[in-house]
Short mmCIF file of C-alpha atoms and ligand atoms in Angstrom, two decimals:
data_model
loop_
_atom_site.label_atom_id
_atom_site.label_comp_id
_atom_site.label_asym_id
_atom_site.label_seq_id
_atom_site.Cartn_x
_atom_site.Cartn_y
_atom_site.Cartn_z
CA UNK A 1 -3.89 20.75 14.48
CA UNK A 2 -7.15 19.04 14.16
CA UNK A 3 -6.88 17.39 10.81
CA UNK A 4 -3.98 16.08 8.88
CA UNK A 5 -3.49 14.59 5.52
CA UNK A 6 -1.14 11.53 5.13
CA UNK A 7 0.40 11.75 1.71
CA UNK A 8 1.45 8.15 1.52
CA UNK A 9 -0.02 4.63 1.26
CA UNK A 10 0.41 1.09 2.64
CA UNK A 11 1.84 0.36 6.10
CA UNK A 12 3.20 3.73 6.73
CA UNK A 13 0.01 5.61 5.93
CA UNK A 14 -1.67 3.23 8.33
CA UNK A 15 0.89 3.75 10.86
CA UNK A 16 0.97 7.53 10.80
CA UNK A 17 -3.10 7.39 10.97
CA UNK A 18 -3.11 5.34 14.03
CA UNK A 19 -0.89 7.74 15.96
CA UNK A 20 -3.00 10.69 14.79
CA UNK A 21 -6.18 9.01 15.85
CA UNK A 22 -4.59 8.44 19.44
CA UNK A 23 -4.08 12.18 19.52
CA UNK A 24 -7.64 12.94 18.53
CA UNK A 25 -6.45 14.24 15.16
CA UNK A 26 -8.66 13.48 12.16
CA UNK A 27 -7.10 11.87 9.12
CA UNK A 28 -7.46 12.34 5.32
CA UNK A 29 -6.13 9.55 2.86
CA UNK A 30 -5.11 10.13 -0.61
CA UNK A 31 -5.07 7.05 -2.77
CA UNK A 32 -4.55 5.75 -6.39
CA UNK A 33 -7.14 3.78 -8.12
CA UNK A 34 -5.16 0.67 -7.54
CA UNK A 35 -5.46 1.46 -3.82
CA UNK A 36 -9.17 1.99 -3.65
CA UNK A 37 -9.74 -1.02 -1.37
CA UNK A 38 -6.53 -0.43 0.72
CA UNK A 39 -6.77 -0.38 4.67
CA UNK A 40 -5.47 3.09 4.74
CA UNK A 41 -8.30 4.30 2.74
CA UNK A 42 -10.91 2.68 4.96
CA UNK A 43 -9.09 3.59 8.23
CA UNK A 44 -8.87 7.46 7.51
CA UNK A 45 -11.86 9.74 8.48
CA UNK A 46 -11.97 11.04 4.87
CA UNK A 47 -10.30 9.68 1.68
CA UNK A 48 -9.76 11.25 -1.76
CA UNK A 49 -8.67 9.52 -4.89
CA UNK A 50 -6.00 11.55 -6.52
CA UNK A 51 -5.22 9.63 -9.76
CA UNK A 52 -4.33 6.39 -11.64
CA UNK A 53 -2.27 3.63 -10.24
CA UNK A 54 1.21 4.89 -11.48
CA UNK A 55 2.93 6.85 -8.71
CA UNK A 56 3.76 9.83 -10.89
CA UNK A 57 -0.06 10.30 -11.65
CA UNK A 58 -0.87 9.84 -7.92
CA UNK A 59 1.38 9.72 -4.77
CA UNK A 60 4.02 12.02 -6.48
CA UNK A 61 1.45 14.53 -7.68
CA UNK A 62 2.25 17.29 -5.00
CA UNK A 63 -0.02 19.76 -6.64
CA UNK A 64 -3.09 17.60 -6.48
CA UNK A 65 -2.33 16.51 -2.78
CA UNK A 66 -2.13 20.25 -1.70
CA UNK A 67 -5.33 20.88 -3.54
CA UNK A 68 -7.08 18.38 -1.73
CA UNK A 69 -5.53 19.32 1.52
CA UNK A 70 -6.99 22.98 0.99
CA UNK A 71 -10.33 21.78 -0.08
CA UNK A 72 -10.84 19.58 3.07
CA UNK A 73 -9.32 22.25 5.63
CA UNK A 74 -6.29 20.17 6.46
CA UNK A 75 -3.78 21.83 8.69
CA UNK A 76 -0.80 19.54 8.15
CA UNK A 77 0.50 17.03 5.75
CA UNK A 78 2.63 13.99 6.81
CA UNK A 79 4.71 12.71 4.02
CA UNK A 80 5.55 9.17 5.27
CA UNK A 81 8.84 7.97 3.59
CA UNK A 82 9.54 7.66 0.02
CA UNK A 83 7.55 9.55 -2.59
CA UNK A 84 7.50 13.28 -1.62
CA UNK A 85 8.97 12.91 1.69
CA UNK A 86 12.31 14.36 0.87
CA UNK A 87 11.21 16.57 -1.87
CA UNK A 88 12.00 20.20 -0.86
CA UNK A 89 9.82 21.71 -3.57
CA UNK A 90 6.85 19.68 -2.02
CA UNK A 91 7.71 20.92 1.36
CA UNK A 92 7.91 24.53 0.19
CA UNK A 93 4.51 24.16 -1.87
CA UNK A 94 2.67 23.02 1.39
CA UNK A 95 3.96 25.68 3.41
CA UNK A 96 3.24 28.30 0.85
CA UNK A 97 -0.39 27.04 0.92
CA UNK A 98 -0.59 27.82 4.65
CA UNK A 99 -0.32 24.17 5.59
CA UNK A 100 2.25 22.73 7.99
CA UNK A 101 4.69 20.14 6.47
CA UNK A 102 5.13 17.57 9.07
CA UNK A 103 8.94 17.25 8.62
CA UNK A 104 12.03 19.37 8.32
CA UNK A 105 12.55 22.66 6.70
CA UNK A 106 13.00 22.70 2.79
CA UNK A 107 16.45 24.11 3.32
CA UNK A 108 17.35 21.09 5.65
CA UNK A 109 16.01 18.77 3.02
CA UNK A 110 17.95 20.64 0.28
CA UNK A 111 21.31 20.42 2.30
CA UNK A 112 21.08 16.98 3.14
CA UNK A 113 19.76 15.97 -0.28
CA UNK A 114 23.34 16.45 -1.67
CA UNK A 115 26.16 14.56 -0.27
CA UNK A 116 28.68 17.29 -0.98
CA UNK A 117 26.48 20.07 0.60
CA UNK A 118 26.00 17.65 3.58
CA UNK A 119 29.81 17.16 4.07
CA UNK A 120 30.20 20.91 3.56
CA UNK A 121 27.66 21.85 6.31
CA UNK A 122 28.97 19.44 9.02
CA UNK A 123 32.66 19.95 8.56
CA UNK A 124 32.89 22.82 10.99
CA UNK A 125 31.32 20.66 13.53
CA UNK A 126 34.40 18.36 13.43
CA UNK A 127 32.45 15.21 12.72
CA UNK A 128 34.46 12.24 11.70
CA UNK A 129 34.26 11.91 7.87
CA UNK A 130 35.99 9.50 5.61
CA UNK A 131 39.27 10.96 4.36
CA UNK A 132 38.71 12.19 0.69
CA UNK A 133 37.87 15.31 -1.31
CA UNK A 134 36.18 18.33 0.19
CA UNK A 135 34.13 18.97 -2.86
CA UNK A 136 33.49 17.72 -6.24
CA UNK A 137 36.43 16.54 -8.36
CA UNK A 138 36.62 16.89 -12.04
CA UNK A 139 40.41 17.02 -12.74
CA UNK A 140 41.89 13.49 -13.01
CA UNK A 141 45.38 14.78 -12.09
CA UNK A 142 44.02 16.27 -8.88
CA UNK A 143 42.08 12.94 -8.32
CA UNK A 144 45.20 10.95 -8.85
CA UNK A 145 47.17 13.26 -6.17
CA UNK A 146 44.38 12.52 -3.73
CA UNK A 147 44.47 8.91 -4.34
CA UNK A 148 48.08 8.57 -3.57
CA UNK A 149 47.45 10.86 -0.65
CA UNK A 150 44.64 8.79 1.17
CA UNK A 151 45.87 5.55 -0.25
CA UNK A 152 44.05 2.80 -2.33
CA UNK A 153 41.46 1.46 -2.58
CA UNK A 154 39.17 4.68 -3.09
CA UNK A 155 35.51 5.13 -3.83
CA UNK A 156 34.27 7.48 -6.42
CA UNK A 157 30.73 8.52 -5.52
CA UNK A 158 28.12 10.71 -7.26
CA UNK A 159 27.21 13.68 -5.24
CA UNK A 160 23.46 13.39 -6.23
CA UNK A 161 23.61 9.65 -5.75
CA UNK A 162 22.54 7.77 -2.74
CA UNK A 163 21.81 3.97 -1.69
CA UNK A 164 24.98 2.90 -3.28
CA UNK A 165 24.07 4.13 -6.75
CA UNK A 166 26.91 5.66 -8.72
CA UNK A 167 29.66 4.24 -6.52
CA UNK A 168 32.75 2.76 -8.03
CA UNK A 169 35.79 1.33 -6.15
CA UNK A 170 39.14 2.04 -7.60
CA UNK A 171 42.10 -0.11 -6.61
CA UNK A 172 44.86 1.60 -8.24
CA UNK A 173 46.06 4.96 -9.90
CA UNK A 174 46.18 3.51 -13.50
CA UNK A 175 42.28 2.69 -13.56
CA UNK A 176 41.32 5.93 -11.94
CA UNK A 177 40.80 7.97 -15.20
CA UNK A 178 38.48 5.43 -16.82
CA UNK A 179 36.57 4.80 -13.76
CA UNK A 180 36.04 8.69 -13.16
CA UNK A 181 34.85 9.15 -16.61
CA UNK A 182 32.45 6.34 -16.10
CA UNK A 183 31.21 7.35 -12.78
CA UNK A 184 30.53 11.04 -14.15
CA UNK A 185 28.61 9.90 -17.30
CA UNK A 186 26.57 7.36 -14.99
CA UNK A 187 25.77 10.18 -12.52
CA UNK A 188 24.73 12.37 -15.34
CA UNK A 189 22.26 9.83 -16.81
CA UNK A 190 21.00 8.62 -13.43
CA UNK A 191 20.93 11.95 -11.57
CA UNK A 192 21.12 14.68 -14.11
CA UNK A 193 24.30 15.81 -12.20
CA UNK A 194 27.68 14.44 -12.95
CA UNK A 195 29.56 15.61 -9.97
CA UNK A 196 31.57 13.28 -8.30
CA UNK A 197 33.71 13.11 -5.17
CA UNK A 198 36.34 10.66 -3.82
CA UNK A 199 36.64 9.02 -0.54
CA UNK A 200 39.09 6.42 1.10
CA UNK A 201 37.16 2.94 0.82
CA UNK A 202 36.22 1.54 4.24
CA UNK A 203 36.42 -2.32 3.85
CA UNK A 204 33.77 -4.38 5.62
CA UNK A 205 31.94 -1.63 7.15
CA UNK A 206 28.94 -1.73 9.34
CA UNK A 207 26.04 0.56 8.60
CA UNK A 208 24.91 2.25 11.87
CA UNK A 209 22.30 5.12 11.98
CA UNK A 210 21.21 7.30 14.73
CA UNK A 211 17.55 8.69 15.09
CA UNK A 212 17.34 12.26 16.22
CA UNK A 213 14.39 14.66 17.07
CA UNK A 214 14.64 18.29 16.79
CA UNK A 215 12.21 20.86 17.89
CA UNK A 216 11.50 24.47 16.80
CA UNK A 217 13.51 25.85 19.82
CA UNK A 218 16.86 24.43 19.02
CA UNK A 219 16.59 21.41 21.15
CA UNK A 220 18.10 18.16 19.48
CA UNK A 221 18.26 14.75 21.04
CA UNK A 222 19.39 11.38 19.84
CA UNK A 223 17.40 8.22 20.28
CA UNK A 224 20.25 5.84 19.98
CA UNK A 225 21.32 3.78 17.14
CA UNK A 226 19.99 1.23 14.56
CA UNK A 227 22.20 -1.52 13.20
CA UNK A 228 21.40 -1.79 9.52
CA UNK A 229 24.16 -3.68 8.03
CA UNK A 230 21.87 -6.72 6.88
CA UNK A 231 21.27 -5.36 3.26
CA UNK A 232 20.96 -6.76 -0.04
CA UNK A 233 22.07 -4.51 -3.05
CA UNK A 234 21.65 -1.39 -0.71
CA UNK A 235 18.17 -2.37 0.38
CA UNK A 236 17.95 -2.94 4.07
CA UNK A 237 16.37 -6.32 4.99
CA UNK A 238 16.79 -6.65 8.76
CA UNK A 239 17.45 -3.96 11.23
CA UNK A 240 17.89 -3.91 15.02
CA UNK A 241 18.17 -1.53 17.93
CA UNK A 242 20.52 -1.19 19.84
CA UNK A 243 23.58 -2.50 17.89
CA UNK A 244 25.43 -5.33 19.32
CA UNK A 245 28.63 -3.73 18.43
CA UNK A 246 28.69 -0.43 20.30
CA UNK A 247 29.74 -0.10 23.77
CA UNK A 248 28.40 2.66 26.02
CA UNK A 249 31.21 5.20 25.14
CA UNK A 250 30.80 4.74 21.38
CA UNK A 251 27.03 4.94 21.83
CA UNK A 252 27.25 8.28 23.38
CA UNK A 253 29.97 9.44 20.97
CA UNK A 254 28.04 8.65 17.82
CA UNK A 255 24.86 9.87 19.09
CA UNK A 256 26.45 13.15 20.17
CA UNK A 257 28.00 13.35 16.62
CA UNK A 258 24.38 12.83 15.12
CA UNK A 259 23.14 15.78 17.12
CA UNK A 260 25.80 17.94 15.98
CA UNK A 261 24.80 16.90 12.25
CA UNK A 262 21.30 17.87 13.13
CA UNK A 263 22.65 21.41 14.48
CA UNK A 264 24.58 21.89 11.39
CA UNK A 265 21.35 22.25 9.38
CA UNK A 266 19.16 23.42 12.32
CA UNK A 267 17.10 20.23 11.86
CA UNK A 268 13.46 20.17 12.91
CA UNK A 269 11.50 16.89 13.21
CA UNK A 270 12.69 13.30 12.89
CA UNK A 271 15.77 12.58 11.15
CA UNK A 272 18.40 9.98 10.71
CA UNK A 273 22.03 10.31 10.50
CA UNK A 274 23.96 7.47 8.86
CA UNK A 275 27.49 6.34 9.65
CA UNK A 276 29.93 3.84 8.36
CA UNK A 277 31.61 1.88 11.22
CA UNK A 278 34.90 0.18 10.66
CA UNK A 279 36.32 -2.92 12.33
CA UNK A 280 38.06 -0.67 15.05
CA UNK A 281 34.63 0.89 15.77
CA UNK A 282 35.79 4.27 14.13
CA UNK A 283 32.75 5.83 12.76
CA UNK A 284 32.46 8.18 9.81
CA UNK A 285 29.48 10.36 8.81
CA UNK A 286 27.87 9.20 5.56
CA UNK A 287 24.73 11.11 5.00
CA UNK A 288 21.50 12.33 6.60
CA UNK A 289 17.99 11.08 5.82
CA UNK A 290 15.31 13.91 6.37
CA UNK A 291 12.41 11.51 6.84
CA UNK A 292 11.06 9.19 9.19
CA UNK A 293 12.71 5.83 8.13
CA UNK A 294 11.00 2.50 7.38
CA UNK A 295 12.96 1.02 10.35
CA UNK A 296 11.76 3.45 13.05
CA UNK A 297 9.81 0.85 15.02
CA UNK A 298 12.92 -0.71 16.49
CA UNK A 299 13.69 2.77 18.04
CA UNK A 300 10.25 3.14 19.23
CA UNK A 301 10.29 -0.25 20.88
CA UNK A 302 13.62 0.24 22.98
CA UNK A 303 12.85 3.76 23.91
CA UNK A 304 9.14 3.76 24.41
CA UNK A 305 8.79 6.87 22.13
CA UNK A 306 6.16 7.21 19.63
CA UNK A 307 8.26 8.98 16.76
CA UNK A 308 5.12 9.86 14.69
CA UNK A 309 3.40 11.53 17.74
CA UNK A 310 6.74 13.57 18.39
CA UNK A 311 6.79 14.55 14.73
CA UNK A 312 3.25 15.96 14.86
CA UNK A 313 3.92 17.50 18.37
CA UNK A 314 7.09 19.28 16.99
CA UNK A 315 5.13 20.42 13.74
CA UNK A 316 2.39 22.10 15.94
CA UNK A 317 5.14 24.20 17.71
CA UNK A 318 5.61 22.08 20.90
CA UNK A 319 8.92 21.96 22.79
CA UNK A 320 10.33 18.41 23.10
CA UNK A 321 8.78 17.01 26.30
CA UNK A 322 12.04 15.16 27.16
CA UNK A 323 15.79 16.09 27.50
CA UNK A 324 18.57 13.56 26.52
CA UNK A 325 19.27 12.41 30.07
CA UNK A 326 15.43 11.31 30.05
CA UNK A 327 16.08 8.80 27.12
CA UNK A 328 17.23 5.31 27.90
CA UNK A 329 17.41 2.00 26.09
CA UNK A 330 15.32 -0.76 27.43
CA UNK A 331 15.49 -4.11 25.81
CA UNK A 332 16.28 -4.97 22.19
CA UNK A 333 14.38 -5.02 18.98
CA UNK A 334 14.88 -6.79 15.69
CA UNK A 335 12.67 -5.91 12.43
CA UNK A 336 12.40 -8.00 9.40
CA UNK A 337 11.09 -6.32 6.31
CA UNK A 338 8.72 -8.89 4.78
CA UNK A 339 8.71 -8.28 1.06
CA UNK A 340 6.68 -9.67 -1.69
CA UNK A 341 9.89 -10.99 -3.29
CA UNK A 342 11.12 -14.32 -4.35
CA UNK A 343 14.34 -15.19 -2.47
CA UNK A 344 14.73 -18.28 -4.62
CA UNK A 345 14.76 -16.11 -7.59
CA UNK A 346 17.02 -13.09 -7.02
CA UNK A 347 14.50 -11.43 -4.97
CA UNK A 348 12.19 -10.64 -7.95
CA UNK A 349 9.10 -8.94 -6.92
CA UNK A 350 6.10 -11.06 -6.89
CA UNK A 351 2.43 -10.21 -7.36
CA UNK A 352 -0.84 -12.03 -6.42
CA UNK A 353 -3.69 -12.28 -4.26
CA UNK A 354 -3.34 -12.80 -0.47
CA UNK A 355 -5.19 -16.03 -0.44
CA UNK A 356 -4.34 -16.61 3.18
CA UNK A 357 -2.94 -13.90 5.44
CA UNK A 358 -2.64 -14.41 9.07
CA UNK A 359 -0.36 -12.26 11.18
CA UNK A 360 1.41 -13.38 14.29
CA UNK A 361 0.58 -12.03 17.71
CA UNK A 362 1.45 -12.35 21.20
CA UNK A 363 4.10 -10.93 23.61
CA UNK A 364 7.01 -8.90 22.07
CA UNK A 365 5.51 -9.13 18.53
CA UNK A 366 4.81 -5.96 16.42
CA UNK A 367 3.31 -5.93 12.75
CA UNK A 368 3.17 -2.81 10.80
CA UNK A 369 1.44 -3.77 7.63
CA UNK A 370 -0.85 -2.44 4.91
CA UNK A 371 -2.50 -5.40 3.44
CA UNK A 372 -5.26 -7.84 4.43
CA UNK A 373 -6.41 -11.42 3.37
CA UNK A 374 -8.03 -11.35 0.02
CA UNK A 375 -6.10 -8.37 -1.35
CA UNK A 376 -4.31 -8.12 -4.40
CA UNK A 377 -0.54 -7.15 -4.20
CA UNK A 378 -0.14 -4.19 -6.75
CA UNK A 379 2.74 -4.17 -9.08
CA UNK A 380 3.15 -0.55 -8.96
CA UNK A 381 4.60 0.25 -5.73
CA UNK A 382 7.55 -0.91 -3.49
CA UNK A 383 6.97 -4.53 -2.70
CA UNK A 384 7.06 -4.17 1.16
CA UNK A 385 4.21 -6.32 2.71
CA UNK A 386 4.98 -5.52 6.32
CA UNK A 387 7.47 -5.00 9.01
CA UNK A 388 7.62 -7.73 11.45
CA UNK A 389 9.31 -6.76 14.77
CA UNK A 390 10.47 -8.98 17.69
CA UNK A 391 11.09 -7.36 21.08
CA UNK A 392 12.63 -8.73 24.05
CA UNK A 393 14.51 -8.19 27.37
CA UNK A 394 17.91 -8.60 25.36
CA UNK A 395 19.08 -9.32 21.82
CA UNK A 396 18.49 -13.29 22.29
CA UNK A 397 14.98 -12.87 23.46
CA UNK A 398 14.12 -10.39 20.58
CA UNK A 399 15.71 -12.91 17.93
CA UNK A 400 13.68 -15.77 19.54
CA UNK A 401 10.58 -13.77 19.40
CA UNK A 402 11.09 -12.74 15.83
CA UNK A 403 11.70 -16.40 14.93
CA UNK A 404 8.59 -17.32 16.61
CA UNK A 405 6.60 -14.72 14.90
CA UNK A 406 8.09 -15.75 11.49
CA UNK A 407 6.76 -19.27 12.26
CA UNK A 408 3.18 -18.09 13.08
CA UNK A 409 2.94 -15.74 10.04
CA UNK A 410 0.97 -17.28 7.28
CA UNK A 411 1.16 -16.00 3.84
CA UNK A 412 -0.20 -17.86 0.85
CA UNK A 413 -0.59 -16.15 -2.54
CA UNK A 414 2.61 -14.38 -2.88
CA UNK A 415 6.33 -15.42 -2.62
CA UNK A 416 7.80 -13.53 0.37
CA UNK A 417 10.94 -13.08 2.38
CA UNK A 418 9.75 -14.57 5.60
CA UNK A 419 12.00 -17.76 5.14
CA UNK A 420 15.12 -15.65 4.19
CA UNK A 421 14.47 -13.75 7.45
CA UNK A 422 14.73 -17.05 9.45
CA UNK A 423 18.04 -17.88 7.53
CA UNK A 424 19.59 -14.58 8.60
CA UNK A 425 18.28 -14.80 12.31
CA UNK A 426 19.67 -18.40 12.57
CA UNK A 427 23.01 -17.82 10.80
CA UNK A 428 25.90 -18.09 13.43
CA UNK A 429 27.50 -14.70 12.07
CA UNK A 430 24.34 -12.79 12.78
CA UNK A 431 23.72 -14.29 16.15
CA UNK A 432 27.41 -13.81 17.12
CA UNK A 433 27.18 -10.06 15.98
CA UNK A 434 30.09 -10.70 13.59
CA UNK A 435 28.71 -9.22 10.50
CA UNK A 436 29.06 -6.25 8.07
CA UNK A 437 27.34 -4.97 5.12
CA UNK A 438 28.73 -7.84 3.16
CA UNK A 439 26.75 -10.47 5.27
CA UNK A 440 23.99 -11.31 2.40
CA UNK A 441 26.56 -11.48 -0.40
CA UNK A 442 28.87 -13.48 1.67
CA UNK A 443 26.53 -15.98 3.37
CA UNK A 444 23.26 -16.44 1.45
CA UNK A 445 22.61 -18.86 -1.38
CA UNK A 446 19.01 -19.42 -2.64
CA UNK A 447 19.44 -23.34 -2.42
CA UNK A 448 19.72 -22.79 1.44
CA UNK A 449 15.97 -22.16 1.38
CA UNK A 450 15.17 -25.01 -1.15
CA UNK A 451 13.60 -27.53 1.26
CA UNK A 452 11.34 -24.78 2.77
CA UNK A 453 10.24 -23.83 -0.89
CA UNK A 454 9.36 -27.43 -1.72
CA UNK A 455 7.33 -27.76 1.27
CA UNK A 456 5.66 -24.51 0.80
CA UNK A 457 4.61 -25.39 -2.85
CA UNK A 458 2.83 -28.64 -1.47
CA UNK A 459 1.18 -26.51 1.42
CA UNK A 460 0.07 -23.94 -1.12
CA UNK A 461 -1.38 -26.74 -3.33
CA UNK A 462 -3.27 -28.08 -0.40
CA UNK A 463 -4.59 -24.73 0.67
CA UNK A 464 -5.55 -23.69 -2.82
CA UNK A 465 -7.32 -27.09 -3.22
CA UNK A 466 -9.40 -26.15 -0.25
CA UNK A 467 -9.82 -22.39 -1.08
CA UNK A 468 -10.84 -23.14 -4.78
CA UNK A 469 -12.74 -26.49 -4.14
CA UNK A 470 -11.98 -29.78 -5.98
CA UNK A 471 -9.62 -32.50 -4.96
CA UNK A 472 -6.21 -32.02 -3.59
CA UNK A 473 -3.98 -31.19 -6.26
CA UNK A 474 -0.72 -31.81 -4.46
CA UNK A 475 2.82 -32.20 -5.97
CA UNK A 476 3.08 -28.57 -6.46
CA UNK A 477 0.77 -28.64 -9.52
CA UNK A 478 -0.13 -25.12 -10.94
CA UNK A 479 -3.70 -24.29 -10.03
CA UNK A 480 -6.29 -21.54 -10.70
CA UNK A 481 -5.63 -19.42 -7.45
CA UNK A 482 -2.08 -18.42 -8.27
CA UNK A 483 -1.36 -19.52 -4.59
CA UNK A 484 2.30 -20.06 -5.07
CA UNK A 485 4.70 -19.70 -2.21
CA UNK A 486 3.82 -19.25 1.52
CA UNK A 487 5.68 -19.42 4.84
CA UNK A 488 4.36 -22.57 6.59
CA UNK A 489 5.70 -25.65 8.06
CA UNK A 490 4.53 -29.02 8.48
CA UNK A 491 2.23 -29.00 11.65
CA UNK A 492 0.70 -25.93 10.24
CA UNK A 493 -0.05 -27.94 7.13
CA UNK A 494 -2.41 -30.24 8.84
CA UNK A 495 -3.95 -27.43 11.15
CA UNK A 496 -4.57 -25.33 8.20
CA UNK A 497 -6.33 -27.84 6.26
CA UNK A 498 -8.35 -28.87 9.19
CA UNK A 499 -9.27 -25.36 10.01
CA UNK A 500 -9.75 -24.30 6.41
CA UNK A 501 -12.16 -27.11 5.69
CA UNK A 502 -14.05 -26.55 9.11
CA UNK A 503 -14.77 -22.88 8.41
CA UNK A 504 -15.40 -23.04 4.58
C1 MV4 B 601 31.12 3.58 1.58
C2 MV4 B 601 31.47 2.34 1.79
C3 MV4 B 601 32.76 2.13 2.01
N1 MV4 B 601 33.72 3.15 2.11
N2 MV4 B 601 31.92 4.71 1.60
C4 MV4 B 601 26.72 2.51 0.23
C5 MV4 B 601 25.48 3.22 0.11
C6 MV4 B 601 25.70 4.69 0.60
N3 MV4 B 601 24.89 4.93 1.91
C7 MV4 B 601 27.27 4.59 1.04
N4 MV4 B 601 27.52 3.24 0.96
C8 MV4 B 601 28.69 2.87 1.09
N5 MV4 B 601 29.63 3.98 1.23
C9 MV4 B 601 33.31 4.56 1.98
N6 MV4 B 601 34.06 5.48 1.78
C10 MV4 B 601 30.64 1.36 1.71
C11 MV4 B 601 29.32 1.47 1.40
C12 MV4 B 601 28.34 0.53 1.22
C13 MV4 B 601 27.32 0.30 2.17
C14 MV4 B 601 27.13 1.38 3.14
C15 MV4 B 601 26.02 1.17 3.93
C16 MV4 B 601 25.25 0.16 3.92
C17 MV4 B 601 25.51 -0.81 2.86
C18 MV4 B 601 26.60 -0.72 2.11
C19 MV4 B 601 26.72 -1.66 1.13
C20 MV4 B 601 27.68 -1.57 0.22
C21 MV4 B 601 28.56 -0.38 0.40
#
């Protein structure tokens, strides 16, 4: 495999290209008009514009992507995550055109794309699942019988749903009928598929997922777990590996269960098996993601395995070069997703120019990002700016490293979630490990970041004053550059102004 096309953008496109380069594999970037000046376009050996800014005219145009791949003699296509990464039809189109899809088979994507088909596939492997309906349920009387049997509260879930969409908690039998009707109509309008199923509601669960790798010869291994409970509206904010709640016995059990899920669909490539874990550390299979996940770096840091390289090796027919017993956890990694969102305003996405953008460096810090100073953050795509990872010999050091990296990260021009990350990492529930998927809802209020926000506005004014010339505008006064929030602290303030004026 001498040349691959990366059908994605931003940090993940750059991430994949870097591993490919280390393997001596040439890369092709595809990009939208909005990404003309993006780092991934410049980094690739070849780059082709495939359409206008909107994703459906560019990164979701599987036909154009395959056309470019064929024209440039590409042998493999890596989909990254999001976009077409879990689109079975795209995987099929790629293979039909004689190109290797660097990911699982279309069949595995299809099975795991439906919650019910996934449950059906895994049930013969006696993997723990939340008590509930075996398949879709339409009859209210049947649902009521089941509700009585498994006990309230129960959850109604859309089979074609995901990420919490189409989920409704039902606390008693008399509200079941109405809630079922609502869930079915919502599922039809959201997913075009009204089938729903019922599960026992697991209160205060942790969300723990297991990374697996499968080759073309039936070998499947697990690369331990990632703790992903720090979420806001089903969007992961901060992830870590390993989880601080699992003991060795549980770690092995959940890892082996994940491998069985892989076997259930003859999984090839990198995949992630999601579990709910209750307060007694019982774990229940939730769903499987048939792509490389955003949070894959924390697994790479604790195992030393480059998951993108493994994907490429598997795609070109190589056997896994390690067995389960060769894998072990070394140290601890915590990742903060740095979003261009305003944590003071309900995490609304923010756009603007990266007037100042300086990344942290130094021991135990990894930054996977897709932007550079001076670039505009486009409105068209996911607002992820970067993934900031702290790695240390243990959890405490990893947290300290990540906090130091947040302190050193300088972003002026777009509001961002660095200060929110600091809030989480310093919260006693997080530090103690006593948290679950309700952590953000239970503990976070925007006013907790107020003092930082005021400070940032003053700094941004100072910086903007230097960047755009003229006197210090101070006092948070609006100014031309749109430089609004940033993540800085007092001593940075004076350093910046000093450095800024010296090199301008
Ligand atoms: C659940 C649950 C409690 N009980 N299922 C949310 C998204 C989807 N992955 C499944 N989710 C849940 N399913 C039962 N039977 C609680 C959640 C849930 C959740 C799960 C993982 C991570 C974050 C979550 C936030 C809210 C609810």
